[in-house]
Amino acid sequence: MNINQKAQNYLKVLSAETITNAQAGNLGVCLGASSILFSLFKDHLNFDVSDTDFINRDRLVLSADHASALYYSVMSMFGFDISLQDLKNYGKKGSKTPIFAEYGKTDGVEITTGPSGQGVANAVGMAIAEAVMEERFNTVGFDIINNYTYCFASDADIMEGVAMEAASLAGTLKLAKLILLYDSNEVSMDGSLDLTNRENVAKKFAAMGWNVITVENGNSYFFCTHAIARAKKSTKPTIIIFKTIIGLGTLKEGTSVVHNEILTQEELKILKQELKVKESFFIPSDVRELCMASTRRGKLMHEKWNQDLAMYSSTHPELYKSFSMFFDRKKISFDRILKNVSKYDGLSTTKINHYVLSELAYQCPQLLGGTADNAIESLAYIENAGNFSAGYKRGKNIRFGVREGAMSAICNGIALYEDFITFETSYMAFANYSLPAIRLRSIMQIPVLSFFTNDSVVESGSGAAYQPIEQIGSLRAIINNTVYRPCDYKEIVAGYTYSLKNYLPVCFALSKQNIKHIDNTSLDGALQGGYLLKNSGAKPQVVLVASGSEVELALEAEKELSKKYKVNVVSMPSLEVFEKQTAAYKNKVISKEADIICVLEASNDTKWYKVLGGKTEVFGIDEYLENSIEKDALEKYGFNTKAIAKFIETKLKTK
Amino acid sequence: MNINQKAQNYLKVLSAETITNAQAGNLGVCLGASSILFSLFKDHLNFDVSDTDFINRDRLVLSADHASALYYSVMSMFGFDISLQDLKNYGKKGSKTPIFAEYGKTDGVEITTGPSGQGVANAVGMAIAEAVMEERFNTVGFDIINNYTYCFASDADIMEGVAMEAASLAGTLKLAKLILLYDSNEVSMDGSLDLTNRENVAKKFAAMGWNVITVENGNSYFFCTHAIARAKKSTKPTIIIFKTIIGLGTLKEGTSVVHNEILTQEELKILKQELKVKESFFIPSDVRELCMASTRRGKLMHEKWNQDLAMYSSTHPELYKSFSMFFDRKKISFDRILKNVSKYDGLSTTKINHYVLSELAYQCPQLLGGTADNAIESLAYIENAGNFSAGYKRGKNIRFGVREGAMSAICNGIALYEDFITFETSYMAFANYSLPAIRLRSIMQIPVLSFFTNDSVVESGSGAAYQPIEQIGSLRAIINNTVYRPCDYKEIVAGYTYSLKNYLPVCFALSKQNIKHIDNTSLDGALQGGYLLKNSGAKPQVVLVASGSEVELALEAEKELSKKYKVNVVSMPSLEVFEKQTAAYKNKVISKEADIICVLEASNDTKWYKVLGGKTEVFGIDEYLENSIEKDALEKYGFNTKAIAKFIETKLKTK
């Protein structure tokens, strides 16, 4: 048996033992796809185990995260900080080897991919980021950035719409350094793929502009490594279709039952006999030496890169300076942005956001993002920065196409490649398409700016399907996500500040309609989530709380109500940020002594009740508005001073 | 000018005038795609304007609903109940011609498609439903059901993942009577498609198993009608790629600016001169006569179908009986289901649901649904009913593949074809993928049963990405959607009853873990959304409210708390249904006199605060659980009697 074969056998046994030991994990893919990952790590992947954040490392995105036991095993073999003991701790509380690989828990794991399909789009994002860096910083003789992005994907990934959207965009953008390693075992959880997917994946990807390589024997090291070598030379993104046998070497190989299989000790023994492995949780010294050669290769390549960079710095001092400062956020002057956009006060927050974005771009070369085909309405593009395209990779505006789901997952990839400041844009009514990726982003705490425009039912003409009502609540309900619904330029800048300084994801709800100038708004207040706009004195009877376009209305209502009652007005652009303030601050803003705390927001979000407490009444929307092209639909629906005053008086009487 | 040309010219002008008159709508597609819809209605579509519910009618799904002005205009020409005055009322409040076509507002409009992509998947659902009917009821000489499903789609639809998922499944299932009319104008809202989508759509669809027809001149009636004629003969689903020019006949034709264009009176005049139309909102008598010939054809075909059916009834009396009873719901005995599944009390609600589903299938031949590749775990399949596939269209279990988004949109199509009882199944952690279609379903009020399994973080091992916490709140926040989170078989049957009797969509949150037998549960109580499980007397101090798997825990906590306090326990499987009850009933269940209303639910849903009022405290989850393969993660997190008792005591003290 040659050493490569031997190494793969030990790799298979390692992952099988990991799974049996933990009584958790998915065996099928670990036995079926070992050659793919082994050949990748051995011959191709550019990695440095002593510096896994090395910017020019190759990225590997494990979209098929049910292969995590295999992934950890191969990482362990190739010198990453995963010991055999860590494999024994697979899935245990606090271990660095969770059942499904997670960003931040294991050195070298690039991203949490979660539900099928997401990882493919994440990889497209990383490949976009690489292309940007390559375009901006490489010069003749100096390939400062030239890493590949590999994505390991399964039959499930290939069925998911988010992956297909991303693949279509990758082909359009000709992302040559993107290589999709498709473990085609033709079995999914419920059975043979025949029943669910008979498409010709090769032809489908070719039609999307991809280079396609098919490896008939995907369980052979030799064929796998040569295919990857060929893929690296492509001028288009490449999919390598590895035909593999799920659960290879077990009695149930090639069937769906082996997908979630956990071998018994007896079955494990049979597998080990077949693979000629006697020891448990063991890597023989010759195999370890084989792998260490690749680990050393990685280290040497990093050293060579350091030398190249030193030479680059003397040959191209200006470029080098840009390169080393590229991701620096400390230089951002939010004051300057605030000052420069103040002249747009009184416009819609959608319009103001356009100028904030362009001001930020002026200070930050690392700003990169775009829209799902609604730039014309959302205005979320950077002036004079061009579109990122196959022919112009210097462009800063990404045109994602009508692919909202992929857009959001791609942004996660861009943000994780390195510290890009990235943004995405959609209509609030379509925010549901983005939720899966926003959820993962929130779990990982990666800072993407999400812009959702047409954020309320201010016009009803397009009908219920286009009336956003519950979406802002769904965004706010995502744990560790933050929503800002600003009422003016100061509050917009607060949202940016909160995201950029804290490296946190923020979703913006932006108005279509203009919002009149509002006195006393405050960036500092908005940075605390909510603050008093109008203070009637020590003990108000009524506290009016509003967000975004309804703040204007709250101030109008205050004029009416203050004839009879002591009324405070609070602007609360972010419930999540407000929740985090001290009890003293919160009580100052929302006086506990008040008789009623009335929230004005054109949504049905119930989070207000939780954040503001037992006296809260929400004046919101619980139904779709009647279709009408007439303006002021919201006002006619009852979002007017008179109705609000009546609502509050009635509530006060029944208290 | 021949009469077909003349008719199309008047059609174009009608839609352009409709838009200009309303100052709303999208002109580009109306001028670019008129030949497609005109040739469809004139020569192919099987419709009866006097009975638009005729079961064997051809379905037309307007996925590209920005073509609504054109759609209404062509419907008006061909005798549907849309007058020229209705076109003048386009977009006005209460009109039957909303800006985007909506189900239920206009006779003959099949479905509200909303966001791009959804309509394509809806059409796949309708084609599945047709195939089922065809397979079950047609016999030699009697094609009782043989209608086509047409879907009009744009470049935006072709980019959306949900559409691509559905297309892949349609190819796999060989849905021969599905015809996608793709208006390929190579322009989307933000500009030329070159920047966002360069794929070869023809080859992509061929790879997915579709018949592909390309019409180079999609603005020619002759080529359009011949292409549709060819498509009808296919044994695979067909995409006709009509190369068209957006905004044809205007100064801005072929550009993105014409997409949302509204012509001025002056521009309209020029267009009308070019198209040789003098009148306003007018259909000349020769054009009307031309169209009426097709309208008559439709009526005659319906009459012929009636005659065929009469003959069928005498030739195949048994089949005819099945056919005429097929969609009858009155025969359903929920009592029988309840009785037969009672023996499974004490299992997980996921397992019990399996038996409820199979019992329902026993009574209802019109039950049809499936899973997104998780039948093995969700058990949401009908025993011994087979899989619906290209080769076996009698199967009742649809294997949607790992295509959650398309699954949900496809179910909408099945349910709207005719009164199928249809179901879909996914993990609660992946529910976000289904939200766009569930939202549209709720707007349309079409009854689909959604099963979301693994509905809480009872096990934490798979990590945050797989821990459902906020999803149930997002489902409950959708207006007119209903969520049931049952604690036993009676409450499951209540959810089914609520959906099936009221023709309403219901989402079920189902437990992975077994739930012990609970005394005093009640189908009637569950049909009111919530009810008393344990009544301590007239004035309780504490009301414990729980749903699903937490009801068991509430009863345990009651044992502890009742040593000190008077405690009521409420099971509340559905907040939405409970909200609709009378104030008297609600007050009986949730005693206003109590000092605290404590909700137990392993979610972060804030809707509880709104529904149960100011004294509500939610004992829920606000963060992801630590990964661990150990069992009882939820209990360790604090979902145990002791912690609950402490929580309540603390809250009582601070009140």
Coordinates of C-alpha atoms in Angstrom, one line a residue, chain A residues 308-642:
Chain A
D308 CA 8.0 39.3 -1.4
L309 CA 6.1 41.8 0.6
A310 CA 9.3 43.4 1.9
M311 CA 10.6 43.7 -1.7
Y312 CA 7.2 45.1 -2.7
S313 CA 7.4 47.7 0.0
S314 CA 10.6 49.1 -1.4
T315 CA 9.7 48.7 -5.0
H316 CA 6.2 50.1 -4.6
P317 CA 6.1 52.1 -1.4
E318 CA 2.8 53.9 -2.2
L319 CA 1.0 50.7 -3.1
Y320 CA 2.5 49.0 0.0
K321 CA 1.3 51.8 2.2
S322 CA -2.2 51.5 0.7
F323 CA -2.1 47.8 1.2
S324 CA -1.0 47.9 4.9
M325 CA -3.6 50.7 5.7
F326 CA -6.3 49.2 3.6
F327 CA -8.4 47.7 6.4
D328 CA -7.7 50.3 9.0
R329 CA -10.8 51.6 10.6
K330 CA -9.3 53.9 13.1
K331 CA -8.9 56.6 10.6
I332 CA -12.7 57.0 10.0
S333 CA -13.9 60.4 11.0
F334 CA -17.6 60.1 11.8
D335 CA -17.7 63.8 12.7
R336 CA -16.6 64.6 9.2
I337 CA -19.3 62.4 7.7
L338 CA -21.9 64.0 10.0
K339 CA -20.8 67.4 9.0
N340 CA -20.8 66.7 5.3
V341 CA -24.2 65.1 5.2
S342 CA -26.0 67.6 7.5
K343 CA -27.1 69.5 4.5
Y344 CA -29.3 66.7 3.4
D345 CA -31.4 66.9 6.6
G346 CA -35.1 66.8 5.7
L347 CA -34.7 64.2 2.9
S348 CA -35.8 60.6 3.2
T349 CA -33.4 58.4 5.2
T350 CA -32.9 56.4 2.0
K351 CA -31.6 59.4 0.2
I352 CA -29.5 60.6 3.1
N353 CA -28.0 57.1 3.4
H354 CA -26.7 57.4 -0.2
Y355 CA -24.7 60.4 0.9
V356 CA -23.5 58.8 4.1
L357 CA -22.3 55.8 2.1
S358 CA -20.5 58.0 -0.4
E359 CA -18.8 60.0 2.4
L360 CA -17.7 56.7 4.0
A361 CA -16.3 55.5 0.7
Y362 CA -14.3 58.6 0.5
Q363 CA -12.6 57.7 3.7
C364 CA -12.6 53.9 3.3
P365 CA -11.2 52.1 0.3
Q366 CA -12.3 48.9 1.9
L367 CA -16.0 49.7 1.4
L368 CA -17.6 47.3 -1.0
G369 CA -21.2 46.3 -1.4
G370 CA -24.3 46.6 -3.5
T371 CA -27.9 45.9 -4.2
A372 CA -30.3 43.2 -5.4
D373 CA -31.2 45.1 -8.5
N374 CA -32.7 48.1 -6.8
A375 CA -29.9 50.7 -6.8
I376 CA -32.1 53.0 -8.8
E377 CA -34.6 53.2 -6.0
S378 CA -32.5 52.4 -2.9
L379 CA -29.7 54.7 -4.0
A380 CA -27.3 52.4 -2.1
Y381 CA -24.4 52.9 -4.3
I382 CA -21.1 54.7 -4.1
E383 CA -20.9 57.7 -6.4
N384 CA -18.3 57.5 -9.1
A385 CA -16.9 54.1 -7.9
G386 CA -18.0 52.0 -10.8
N387 CA -19.6 48.5 -10.8
F388 CA -17.6 45.5 -9.9
S389 CA -17.7 43.2 -12.9
A390 CA -15.8 40.6 -14.8
G391 CA -14.1 43.3 -16.8
Y392 CA -13.7 45.9 -14.0
K393 CA -12.7 44.4 -10.7
R394 CA -11.9 47.9 -9.3
G395 CA -15.6 48.7 -9.1
K396 CA -16.9 49.1 -5.6
N397 CA -20.6 48.6 -6.3
I398 CA -21.6 45.0 -6.6
R399 CA -24.7 44.3 -8.7
F400 CA -26.0 41.2 -7.1
G401 CA -28.9 40.8 -9.5
V402 CA -32.3 39.8 -8.3
R403 CA -30.7 37.4 -5.9
E404 CA -31.5 38.6 -2.3
G405 CA -30.6 35.4 -0.5
A406 CA -27.3 35.0 -2.2
M407 CA -26.5 38.7 -1.7
S408 CA -26.7 38.4 2.0
A409 CA -24.6 35.2 2.2
I410 CA -22.1 36.6 -0.2
C411 CA -21.7 39.7 2.0
N412 CA -20.9 37.4 4.9
G413 CA -18.1 35.9 2.8
I414 CA -16.7 39.3 1.9
A415 CA -16.7 40.5 5.5
L416 CA -14.9 37.3 6.6
Y417 CA -12.3 37.3 3.9
E418 CA -10.7 40.2 5.8
D419 CA -12.1 43.4 7.3
F420 CA -14.0 44.7 4.3
I421 CA -16.8 47.1 5.2
T422 CA -19.5 45.6 3.2
F423 CA -23.2 46.4 2.6
E424 CA -26.2 44.9 1.0
T425 CA -29.5 46.4 0.0
S426 CA -33.0 45.1 -0.5
Y427 CA -36.6 46.2 0.0
M428 CA -38.0 45.7 3.5
A429 CA -40.8 43.7 2.0
F430 CA -38.3 41.2 0.7
A431 CA -36.2 41.0 3.9
N432 CA -37.3 37.4 4.5
Y433 CA -35.0 36.2 1.7
S434 CA -32.1 37.6 3.6
L435 CA -32.9 36.2 7.1
P436 CA -31.0 33.0 6.8
A437 CA -27.7 34.8 6.1
I438 CA -28.4 37.6 8.6
R439 CA -29.0 35.0 11.2
L440 CA -25.6 33.3 10.6
R441 CA -23.9 36.7 10.4
S442 CA -25.4 37.6 13.8
I443 CA -24.2 34.3 15.3
M444 CA -20.7 35.0 14.0
Q445 CA -20.9 38.7 14.8
I446 CA -19.6 39.8 11.5
P447 CA -20.1 43.4 10.6
V448 CA -22.2 43.8 7.5
L449 CA -24.4 46.9 6.9
S450 CA -27.9 45.9 5.6
F451 CA -30.1 48.5 4.1
F452 CA -33.8 47.8 3.8
T453 CA -35.6 50.5 2.0
N454 CA -39.3 51.3 1.6
D455 CA -39.4 50.3 5.2
S456 CA -43.1 51.0 5.9
V457 CA -46.5 51.0 4.4
V458 CA -46.4 54.7 3.7
E459 CA -47.9 53.9 0.3
S460 CA -50.3 51.1 -0.1
G461 CA -50.7 50.9 -3.8
S462 CA -48.5 47.9 -4.5
G463 CA -50.7 45.6 -2.4
A464 CA -50.2 43.4 0.6
A465 CA -47.4 41.3 -1.0
Y466 CA -45.3 44.5 -1.1
Q467 CA -46.3 46.0 2.2
P468 CA -43.7 45.4 4.9
I469 CA -45.2 45.1 8.3
E470 CA -43.8 42.2 10.2
Q471 CA -40.3 42.1 8.7
I472 CA -38.7 44.6 11.1
G473 CA -39.8 42.4 14.0
S474 CA -38.3 39.3 12.4
L475 CA -35.0 41.2 12.0
R476 CA -35.1 42.5 15.6
A477 CA -35.9 39.0 16.9
I478 CA -32.6 37.5 15.6
I479 CA -30.3 37.1 18.6
N480 CA -27.3 39.4 18.4
N481 CA -28.6 41.3 15.4
T482 CA -29.1 45.0 15.7
V483 CA -31.7 47.1 13.9
Y484 CA -31.5 50.8 13.4
R485 CA -34.6 52.7 12.1
P486 CA -33.2 56.2 12.0
C487 CA -35.3 59.4 11.7
D488 CA -32.5 61.6 10.4
Y489 CA -28.9 61.8 9.3
K490 CA -27.6 61.8 12.8
E491 CA -29.3 58.6 13.6
I492 CA -28.1 57.1 10.4
V493 CA -24.5 58.0 11.3
A494 CA -25.1 56.5 14.7
G495 CA -26.0 53.2 13.1
Y496 CA -22.9 53.2 11.0
T497 CA -20.8 54.2 14.0
Y498 CA -22.3 51.4 16.1
S499 CA -21.5 48.8 13.5
L500 CA -18.1 50.0 12.4
K501 CA -16.7 50.7 15.8
N502 CA -18.0 47.5 17.4
Y503 CA -17.6 45.2 14.4
L504 CA -21.2 44.2 14.6
P505 CA -23.9 43.6 12.0
V506 CA -26.6 46.3 11.7
C507 CA -29.7 46.3 9.7
F508 CA -31.1 49.7 8.7
A509 CA -34.8 50.3 8.1
L510 CA -34.9 53.3 5.7
S511 CA -37.8 55.5 4.7
K512 CA -39.1 56.2 1.2
Q513 CA -40.8 59.4 2.2
N514 CA -38.9 62.5 3.2
I515 CA -38.8 63.3 6.9
K516 CA -38.9 66.9 8.0
H517 CA -36.1 68.4 10.1
I518 CA -36.5 67.3 13.7
D519 CA -35.0 69.4 16.5
N520 CA -32.9 67.9 19.2
T521 CA -32.0 64.6 17.5
S522 CA -28.7 63.4 18.8
L523 CA -25.9 61.0 17.6
D524 CA -25.0 60.3 21.2
G525 CA -28.5 59.5 22.1
A526 CA -29.0 57.3 19.1
L527 CA -25.8 55.5 20.0
Q528 CA -27.6 54.5 23.2
G529 CA -30.5 53.2 21.2
G530 CA -33.1 55.8 22.4
Y531 CA -33.2 59.2 24.0
L532 CA -35.4 62.0 25.0
L533 CA -36.4 64.4 22.3
K534 CA -38.7 66.4 24.4
N535 CA -38.8 66.5 28.1
S536 CA -41.9 67.8 29.9
G537 CA -40.3 67.6 33.3
A538 CA -39.9 65.2 36.1
K539 CA -43.1 63.2 36.0
P540 CA -44.6 62.8 32.6
Q541 CA -48.0 61.2 32.2
V542 CA -47.5 60.1 28.7
V543 CA -44.3 59.0 27.0
L544 CA -44.5 58.9 23.3
V545 CA -41.9 56.6 21.7
A546 CA -41.3 56.4 18.0
S547 CA -38.8 55.3 15.5
G548 CA -37.8 56.4 12.0
S549 CA -40.5 58.1 10.0
E550 CA -42.9 58.1 12.9
V551 CA -40.8 60.4 15.1
E552 CA -42.1 63.4 13.2
L553 CA -45.6 62.2 13.9
A554 CA -44.8 61.7 17.6
L555 CA -43.8 65.3 17.8
E556 CA -47.0 66.4 16.1
A557 CA -49.0 64.3 18.5
E558 CA -47.2 65.8 21.4
K559 CA -48.3 69.3 20.4
E560 CA -51.9 68.1 20.6
L561 CA -51.6 66.0 23.8
S562 CA -49.5 68.4 25.7
K563 CA -52.5 70.7 25.9
K564 CA -53.9 68.2 28.5
Y565 CA -51.1 66.1 29.7
K566 CA -47.4 66.2 30.5
V567 CA -45.8 64.4 27.5
N568 CA -42.3 63.2 26.9
V569 CA -41.2 62.3 23.4
V570 CA -38.5 59.6 22.8
S571 CA -36.8 58.7 19.6
M572 CA -35.7 55.1 19.7
P573 CA -33.9 54.1 16.6
S574 CA -32.6 50.8 18.1
L575 CA -34.4 48.7 20.7
E576 CA -31.4 46.3 20.8
V577 CA -29.0 49.0 21.7
F578 CA -31.4 50.6 24.2
E579 CA -31.9 47.3 25.9
K580 CA -28.2 47.2 26.7
Q581 CA -28.1 50.5 28.6
T582 CA -28.0 50.8 32.3
A583 CA -31.3 50.7 34.2
A584 CA -30.7 54.3 35.3
Y585 CA -30.4 55.5 31.7
K586 CA -33.3 53.5 30.6
N587 CA -35.5 54.8 33.4
K588 CA -34.5 58.4 32.6
V589 CA -35.6 57.9 29.0
I590 CA -38.7 55.9 29.7
S591 CA -40.0 57.3 32.9
K592 CA -41.5 54.5 35.0
E593 CA -43.8 57.0 36.6
A594 CA -45.7 57.7 33.4
D595 CA -49.2 56.4 33.1
I596 CA -48.8 55.2 29.6
I597 CA -45.9 54.5 27.3
C598 CA -47.2 54.8 23.7
V599 CA -45.1 53.5 20.8
L600 CA -45.7 54.8 17.3
E601 CA -44.4 52.5 14.6
A602 CA -45.9 51.4 11.3
S603 CA -45.2 47.8 12.1
N604 CA -46.7 45.0 14.2
D605 CA -43.5 44.3 16.2
T606 CA -44.2 43.1 19.7
K607 CA -40.7 43.5 20.9
W608 CA -41.6 47.0 22.2
Y609 CA -43.8 45.5 24.9
K610 CA -40.8 43.5 26.2
V611 CA -38.3 46.3 26.0
L612 CA -40.4 49.1 27.4
G613 CA -42.3 47.2 30.0
G614 CA -45.8 46.7 31.3
K615 CA -47.3 50.1 30.6
T616 CA -46.6 49.9 26.9
E617 CA -49.3 50.3 24.3
V618 CA -48.3 50.0 20.7
F619 CA -50.0 52.1 18.1
G620 CA -49.0 50.0 15.1
I621 CA -50.4 48.1 12.1
D622 CA -52.0 44.7 12.4
E623 CA -53.4 44.3 9.0
Y624 CA -52.5 45.1 5.4
L625 CA -53.6 48.4 4.1
E626 CA -56.2 48.6 1.4
N627 CA -54.6 49.0 -2.1
S628 CA -54.7 52.5 -3.3
I629 CA -52.5 54.7 -5.5
E630 CA -53.7 57.7 -3.5
K631 CA -51.0 59.2 -1.2
D632 CA -51.1 59.3 2.6
A633 CA -52.4 55.8 2.9
L634 CA -50.8 55.6 6.3
E635 CA -52.4 58.8 7.5
K636 CA -55.7 57.6 6.3
Y637 CA -55.3 54.3 8.0
G638 CA -55.1 56.2 11.2
F639 CA -51.5 57.3 11.6
N640 CA -52.5 60.8 12.3
T641 CA -52.5 63.1 15.4
K642 CA -56.1 62.9 16.0

